[in-house]
């Protein structure tokens, strides 16, 4: 992702790329201003008195633009030094995926609700969507892509392969990283401890049993 | 029994698994481009409104914005949702779209679009819209009409249901289900239900709702499209299916299918909601056309809650008559079905629900009356089935209730009524090609320990009460009319260019196991083709629990063609007649020393040409093969032995149906209302089990999802504005790893072959869900001695029942 031609980065009204502060495309700023646009004719119109509609930002050709930090950072990713150009508000997930091409960690929700973006930062599981890239400088970042060594699968990867640990596998990267961190801190986890360790990773396919058995199998082998 | 197979019934590691565990698997949002633009949409903030004026000039002028489209620039759709709509019928429907250099700019540009709205009346409740004088969700009517077709049939026959307006002028709406109902659009019967009810020893009557939930696959629907100035459109998409998605998208955006190619290698879940193309897939394509650059729309999680499709909902009214042994003498069902504003899927819901009721319960007499409506709620498509699992959720607890009231065992009551092979299903009483639901129930009972556990029902243990329940579900799971394609290369490898998508069921690969079984080729000689529309044979979508049967059968047909070609080639080359030769173990031989390896036969095919290499197509195949299939073989023509297959009318007589039976043990905390699922067994009749590990995974996954359906998930709307209010996972929660049984679920299958299935296989995806969900809700009701008409059953609902004195807990 790049800045625009002027080197300045236009922001959504709350810095949120989804512009999704409240309702649909309404921004928090507009709701507070209470701007109401348009003619309402239906009999239920009174119900919408409190719903603000974003007004056009007329005339001068764009919302106010602030100079934001953007700069070059050096990250330690999977044992290598990587240099990236980031914006202040870029999250680690966004940087890993779109700047470094490490697409194993996924956007499941971008709101710290699902764990599909789990990576390890200094060995601890972190939701990449909720960590600023700039805050990861100086730490060891580990992603799924860093587990395979010289064509040899990591025991967790091998176990997930054998035990059909993924159905659609969109959650698999996060599951494996959470599993890795669990085993590192608890080399012989019980079934219950495995469940707790993976409780921050949603699997909509409901493949939990295979994920548990894969983590247990890997723990035995590590 | 499935005991003499080389491949079928054996586990293996499918070809995409390594990519999944290493992170190399690419989903739509993972492809990286140099000059990618990012799209965002301007969405309606109302449940129903019309655009009076739209001003995109500020957005267009913004630095970094490359294209802006509004609803005026996109093709219209008669019922289905257009890519952008000028009269959005649901909160969150896109009205305009922007492509910009990055997501932040795109979001800013969306904010800069100004729309003047005419707010229109909305309706959220499906019964409400049937009241005289009530609003219609659409300006053109409030009901979809036309033949009740499953989505699969509708796509195949290209039929387009129409829209009408129906109000129940004389109905009494004061009861939970309206009495003196008005016009129904679906009416059919088995025999005379009034006689059936009259002879019953016991009648149960109740109104039960099956609620709307959001599908919410882990992967939000992201799509990248690159529509080049030479007319070629390539899409890296998120879809369960290939062929239908490809044709559907081409039609939706007005492209020539021959100019369209889709990369659909990995789909992060769909469960029906990505069964074919959808409007968000059109948006980047139409934007890309403007700018001749690739455009991506990265789907967000929030959007999944209002445009990610979900399960259609029903209000059912049942009147069921039972003999004293528990045999169902009459089933009278009325239902109002709701699939939102943008979909005629209510008709599929109705067809699926009513057929499932008839098939699973085999009532002696039945009357089915139904009507689908539009409401200004998110479009619903099949979510693990269009209607079958709704019917299961609603009806199964009533059977347990009947057993209790009759003083007979629940399982005995079920076994009185289960279908067996040849029994009728649906309006036309089509015979079931195979049905072993009774055996599935018995296997579930055995694994569950039903004989020991049933006495726990209603037992108090401190603050807890135990509940035991059971349920079943079914889904039509086999169709014909589709193509298979196999190529044997001169190096002896067998490349199977099958057409199923890849959403985590592994059926894209399992259908190749079926074809390879017929061909008798060792698996390590097989290359599985998937994920590219230009290399896929045409098949049905990956929904309806159908892939293993439908696509598997078409691949078996292709393998049969290959076998006959190999026999002819061997006879031609080594002497004798084709019927002297057998194909097995990677070679064709006559058992008396004359043989050819597949490589040798393929080389011979290449020199013989004609039909063997696709240079000529046999007349019967030419008539029936889809152009997509022929194109998929294009680069191989003349270079390999090419075998097409087509499944048709003679290959199927009857109704292919897969069944699951489940038993659940729950505890209910009478102080907090908390429900825990302690144990759950879910067993299926899916014909021959092709890939055991994946089979078990499908049942487990379906059962766990079903627990969410029963206990925690619901689409909620603000009553006054119709706006969806619980649009994130904390408020609308799918089951986490801590939210099902502590011990592993018990799963398995009857594993008896279906006479028409490829090597006896049927399908599996959907029935485990309804069976589990209904078993859980039945267990709660049985344990509390209460009835619930609404779902999900949450702790608050439990406490309300206790406070109202409507339970029988001591």
Coordinates of C-alpha atoms in Angstrom, one line a residue, chain A residues 104-106 114-120 125-127 144 160 169-181 197-198 200-202:
Chain A
X104 CA -0.3 -16.7 6.3
X105 CA -1.7 -14.5 9.1
X106 CA -5.2 -13.6 8.0
X114 CA -11.1 -14.2 16.2
X115 CA -7.4 -14.9 16.3
X116 CA -6.9 -15.6 12.6
X117 CA -4.1 -13.0 12.7
X118 CA -2.2 -14.6 15.6
X119 CA 1.6 -14.3 15.2
X120 CA 4.3 -14.6 17.9
X125 CA 0.9 -15.0 20.8
X126 CA -0.3 -11.6 19.7
X127 CA -3.3 -10.6 17.5
X144 CA 3.8 -19.5 10.1
X160 CA -1.7 -30.6 11.4
X169 CA -7.8 -23.7 7.0
X170 CA -8.3 -20.0 7.2
X171 CA -7.8 -20.2 11.0
X172 CA -4.9 -22.7 10.7
X173 CA -2.1 -20.2 10.7
X174 CA -3.4 -18.7 13.9
X175 CA -4.1 -22.1 15.4
X176 CA -0.6 -23.3 14.8
X177 CA 1.0 -20.2 16.2
X178 CA -1.1 -20.3 19.3
X179 CA -0.3 -24.0 19.6
X180 CA 3.4 -23.3 19.2
X181 CA 3.4 -20.7 22.0
X197 CA -4.4 -22.3 24.8
X198 CA -6.4 -22.3 21.6
X200 CA -8.4 -17.3 21.4
X201 CA -8.8 -18.8 17.9
X202 CA -12.1 -19.2 16.3

